[in-house]
Amino acid sequence: MDSLTFLYKTKPGRFFLKPLASRAVSKLCGAFLDSRCSAFLIKPFVRSNNIQLDDYETDGIKTFNQFFRRKIKVGRRPFDMESTHLCTPCDGLLSVWNIENETVIPVKQSQYTVSSLLKDNQLASEYNGGLCLVFRLCVDNYHRYSYADSGKKGPNIFIPGILHTVRPIALETDPVFVENCREYTTIESPEFGKLVQMEVGAMLVGRIVNLEGEGIAERGKEKGYFEYGGSTIILLIKKDMVKIKDEIIQNSKAGIETPVKMGEMIGSKK
């Protein structure tokens, strides 16, 4: 039995889950992972996740979190700059959901709505009939992310929550997007209308780090990064603004996540 099965599937595990998922524990873990004492974790992490170090800049890394937020080498994630192409803002596994009657993501017996994600009913109503794109980052993915498109950028809105893992086993017992801390901004895209780009934290992630406040977003420019843990990025797109690739739509209908890399085209303007 692995640790997640113990925490989410057994009564003793559920007893320990709440304190383990608290922000206090998350901050304590984050402080350790920021310290040089955490460096011994890097090599086994690389081996167990088969991370290709040739893709990344690793000079000067002295802590585990420095490694986790490592930068990729120039040219390894080219960003498609064609303005009518919608591109992925991060590496990850992509699912696409139609927003109908506020339903975003049905998982087992749970439902996640736009309004519960945003805690803003008025903003949520703008996305009725639109699309919700969910990018699930695994621990071996590149954990920096970019702006999905250019445009006027709103302030970063932070919503605190209890930090739970976003790995699939957790979804069997907990409404992840209700419980997790998250941060979002709006981007007024000339091609795709008002986008919402949201970052969702996970258990033992001390920080979602966004690098800029309100201002102007630039397509493909680094928006921020996650520190340790699996994480999720969500894009909300208004109705009739984009056509997602057929393969991705068919995979999503079949319950299959599509692997994507930051900067690649996943759809185009309608």
PDB file of N, CA and C in Angstrom, residues 96-106 110-117 124-133 236-240 249 253 270:
ATOM      1  N   VAL A  96     -10.487  18.388 -21.638  1.00  0.00           N
ATOM      2  CA  VAL A  96     -11.341  19.514 -22.025  1.00  0.00           C
ATOM      3  C   VAL A  96     -12.777  19.186 -21.644  1.00  0.00           C
ATOM      4  N   TRP A  97     -13.443  20.167 -21.002  1.00  0.00           N
ATOM      5  CA  TRP A  97     -14.821  19.976 -20.552  1.00  0.00           C
ATOM      6  C   TRP A  97     -15.701  21.105 -21.081  1.00  0.00           C
ATOM      7  N   ASN A  98     -16.904  20.758 -21.537  1.00  0.00           N
ATOM      8  CA  ASN A  98     -17.892  21.775 -21.880  1.00  0.00           C
ATOM      9  C   ASN A  98     -18.512  22.316 -20.596  1.00  0.00           C
ATOM     10  N   ILE A  99     -18.670  23.629 -20.524  1.00  0.00           N
ATOM     11  CA  ILE A  99     -19.301  24.244 -19.361  1.00  0.00           C
ATOM     12  C   ILE A  99     -20.795  24.364 -19.657  1.00  0.00           C
ATOM     13  N   GLU A 100     -21.569  23.467 -19.094  1.00  0.00           N
ATOM     14  CA  GLU A 100     -23.009  23.439 -19.312  1.00  0.00           C
ATOM     15  C   GLU A 100     -23.713  23.422 -17.966  1.00  0.00           C
ATOM     16  N   ASN A 101     -24.607  24.391 -17.756  1.00  0.00           N
ATOM     17  CA  ASN A 101     -25.298  24.509 -16.468  1.00  0.00           C
ATOM     18  C   ASN A 101     -24.304  24.540 -15.306  1.00  0.00           C
ATOM     19  N   GLU A 102     -23.186  25.208 -15.545  1.00  0.00           N
ATOM     20  CA  GLU A 102     -22.110  25.406 -14.574  1.00  0.00           C
ATOM     21  C   GLU A 102     -21.287  24.154 -14.294  1.00  0.00           C
ATOM     22  N   THR A 103     -21.605  23.033 -14.926  1.00  0.00           N
ATOM     23  CA  THR A 103     -20.801  21.838 -14.685  1.00  0.00           C
ATOM     24  C   THR A 103     -19.452  21.977 -15.374  1.00  0.00           C
ATOM     25  N   VAL A 104     -18.385  21.728 -14.633  1.00  0.00           N
ATOM     26  CA  VAL A 104     -17.045  21.800 -15.204  1.00  0.00           C
ATOM     27  C   VAL A 104     -16.443  20.408 -15.302  1.00  0.00           C
ATOM     28  N   ILE A 105     -16.207  19.778 -14.165  1.00  0.00           N
ATOM     29  CA  ILE A 105     -15.505  18.502 -14.161  1.00  0.00           C
ATOM     30  C   ILE A 105     -16.242  17.506 -13.277  1.00  0.00           C
ATOM     31  N   PRO A 106     -17.007  16.589 -13.840  1.00  0.00           N
ATOM     32  CA  PRO A 106     -17.565  15.514 -13.017  1.00  0.00           C
ATOM     33  C   PRO A 106     -16.526  14.425 -12.806  1.00  0.00           C
ATOM     34  N   SER A 110     -18.488  13.573  -7.620  1.00  0.00           N
ATOM     35  CA  SER A 110     -18.291  14.990  -7.337  1.00  0.00           C
ATOM     36  C   SER A 110     -18.444  15.826  -8.600  1.00  0.00           C
ATOM     37  N   GLN A 111     -18.781  17.095  -8.418  1.00  0.00           N
ATOM     38  CA  GLN A 111     -18.850  18.050  -9.517  1.00  0.00           C
ATOM     39  C   GLN A 111     -18.133  19.330  -9.114  1.00  0.00           C
ATOM     40  N   TYR A 112     -17.441  19.922 -10.050  1.00  0.00           N
ATOM     41  CA  TYR A 112     -16.749  21.181  -9.819  1.00  0.00           C
ATOM     42  C   TYR A 112     -17.298  22.209 -10.790  1.00  0.00           C
ATOM     43  N   THR A 113     -17.732  23.331 -10.288  1.00  0.00           N
ATOM     44  CA  THR A 113     -18.343  24.349 -11.125  1.00  0.00           C
ATOM     45  C   THR A 113     -17.425  25.545 -11.279  1.00  0.00           C
ATOM     46  N   VAL A 114     -17.700  26.343 -12.307  1.00  0.00           N
ATOM     47  CA  VAL A 114     -16.931  27.570 -12.504  1.00  0.00           C
ATOM     48  C   VAL A 114     -17.080  28.488 -11.297  1.00  0.00           C
ATOM     49  N   SER A 115     -18.279  28.585 -10.766  1.00  0.00           N
ATOM     50  CA  SER A 115     -18.489  29.485  -9.629  1.00  0.00           C
ATOM     51  C   SER A 115     -17.733  29.018  -8.385  1.00  0.00           C
ATOM     52  N   SER A 116     -17.628  27.696  -8.174  1.00  0.00           N
ATOM     53  CA  SER A 116     -16.870  27.210  -7.014  1.00  0.00           C
ATOM     54  C   SER A 116     -15.375  27.377  -7.219  1.00  0.00           C
ATOM     55  N   LEU A 117     -14.944  27.347  -8.460  1.00  0.00           N
ATOM     56  CA  LEU A 117     -13.531  27.611  -8.754  1.00  0.00           C
ATOM     57  C   LEU A 117     -13.171  29.070  -8.480  1.00  0.00           C
ATOM     58  N   ALA A 124     -18.197  33.948 -13.303  1.00  0.00           N
ATOM     59  CA  ALA A 124     -18.474  32.573 -13.736  1.00  0.00           C
ATOM     60  C   ALA A 124     -19.549  32.528 -14.810  1.00  0.00           C
ATOM     61  N   SER A 125     -20.555  33.387 -14.694  1.00  0.00           N
ATOM     62  CA  SER A 125     -21.670  33.357 -15.648  1.00  0.00           C
ATOM     63  C   SER A 125     -21.229  33.693 -17.067  1.00  0.00           C
ATOM     64  N   GLU A 126     -20.108  34.386 -17.208  1.00  0.00           N
ATOM     65  CA  GLU A 126     -19.606  34.750 -18.523  1.00  0.00           C
ATOM     66  C   GLU A 126     -19.135  33.539 -19.321  1.00  0.00           C
ATOM     67  N   TYR A 127     -18.916  32.416 -18.642  1.00  0.00           N
ATOM     68  CA  TYR A 127     -18.332  31.242 -19.302  1.00  0.00           C
ATOM     69  C   TYR A 127     -19.351  30.139 -19.566  1.00  0.00           C
ATOM     70  N   ASN A 128     -20.638  30.413 -19.327  1.00  0.00           N
ATOM     71  CA  ASN A 128     -21.672  29.440 -19.657  1.00  0.00           C
ATOM     72  C   ASN A 128     -21.608  29.104 -21.147  1.00  0.00           C
ATOM     73  N   GLY A 129     -21.572  27.825 -21.465  1.00  0.00           N
ATOM     74  CA  GLY A 129     -21.484  27.391 -22.848  1.00  0.00           C
ATOM     75  C   GLY A 129     -20.066  27.356 -23.391  1.00  0.00           C
ATOM     76  N   GLY A 130     -19.108  27.760 -22.585  1.00  0.00           N
ATOM     77  CA  GLY A 130     -17.716  27.789 -23.021  1.00  0.00           C
ATOM     78  C   GLY A 130     -16.981  26.499 -22.711  1.00  0.00           C
ATOM     79  N   LEU A 131     -15.659  26.617 -22.607  1.00  0.00           N
ATOM     80  CA  LEU A 131     -14.804  25.455 -22.387  1.00  0.00           C
ATOM     81  C   LEU A 131     -13.935  25.639 -21.148  1.00  0.00           C
ATOM     82  N   CYS A 132     -13.691  24.528 -20.470  1.00  0.00           N
ATOM     83  CA  CYS A 132     -12.743  24.484 -19.358  1.00  0.00           C
ATOM     84  C   CYS A 132     -11.628  23.519 -19.737  1.00  0.00           C
ATOM     85  N   LEU A 133     -10.420  24.032 -19.834  1.00  0.00           N
ATOM     86  CA  LEU A 133      -9.249  23.222 -20.160  1.00  0.00           C
ATOM     87  C   LEU A 133      -8.462  22.980 -18.877  1.00  0.00           C
ATOM     88  N   LEU A 236     -10.208  28.941 -18.710  1.00  0.00           N
ATOM     89  CA  LEU A 236     -11.624  29.089 -19.025  1.00  0.00           C
ATOM     90  C   LEU A 236     -11.751  29.968 -20.262  1.00  0.00           C
ATOM     91  N   ILE A 237     -12.537  29.489 -21.238  1.00  0.00           N
ATOM     92  CA  ILE A 237     -12.673  30.179 -22.520  1.00  0.00           C
ATOM     93  C   ILE A 237     -14.161  30.354 -22.819  1.00  0.00           C
ATOM     94  N   LYS A 238     -14.531  31.538 -23.258  1.00  0.00           N
ATOM     95  CA  LYS A 238     -15.944  31.812 -23.523  1.00  0.00           C
ATOM     96  C   LYS A 238     -16.462  31.034 -24.741  1.00  0.00           C
ATOM     97  N   LYS A 239     -17.775  30.993 -24.856  1.00  0.00           N
ATOM     98  CA  LYS A 239     -18.460  30.235 -25.898  1.00  0.00           C
ATOM     99  C   LYS A 239     -18.066  30.714 -27.304  1.00  0.00           C
ATOM    100  N   ASP A 240     -17.854  29.751 -28.193  1.00  0.00           N
ATOM    101  CA  ASP A 240     -17.624  29.997 -29.619  1.00  0.00           C
ATOM    102  C   ASP A 240     -16.381  30.821 -29.910  1.00  0.00           C
ATOM    103  N   ILE A 249     -10.351  16.470 -28.107  1.00  0.00           N
ATOM    104  CA  ILE A 249     -11.769  16.373 -27.744  1.00  0.00           C
ATOM    105  C   ILE A 249     -12.191  14.918 -27.631  1.00  0.00           C
ATOM    106  N   LYS A 253     -13.554  12.966 -24.254  1.00  0.00           N
ATOM    107  CA  LYS A 253     -14.845  12.279 -24.199  1.00  0.00           C
ATOM    108  C   LYS A 253     -14.680  10.848 -23.709  1.00  0.00           C
ATOM    109  N   LYS A 270     -12.152  30.260 -33.754  1.00  0.00           N
ATOM    110  CA  LYS A 270     -13.287  29.899 -34.603  1.00  0.00           C
ATOM    111  C   LYS A 270     -13.540  30.985 -35.639  1.00  0.00           C
TER     112      LYS A 270
END
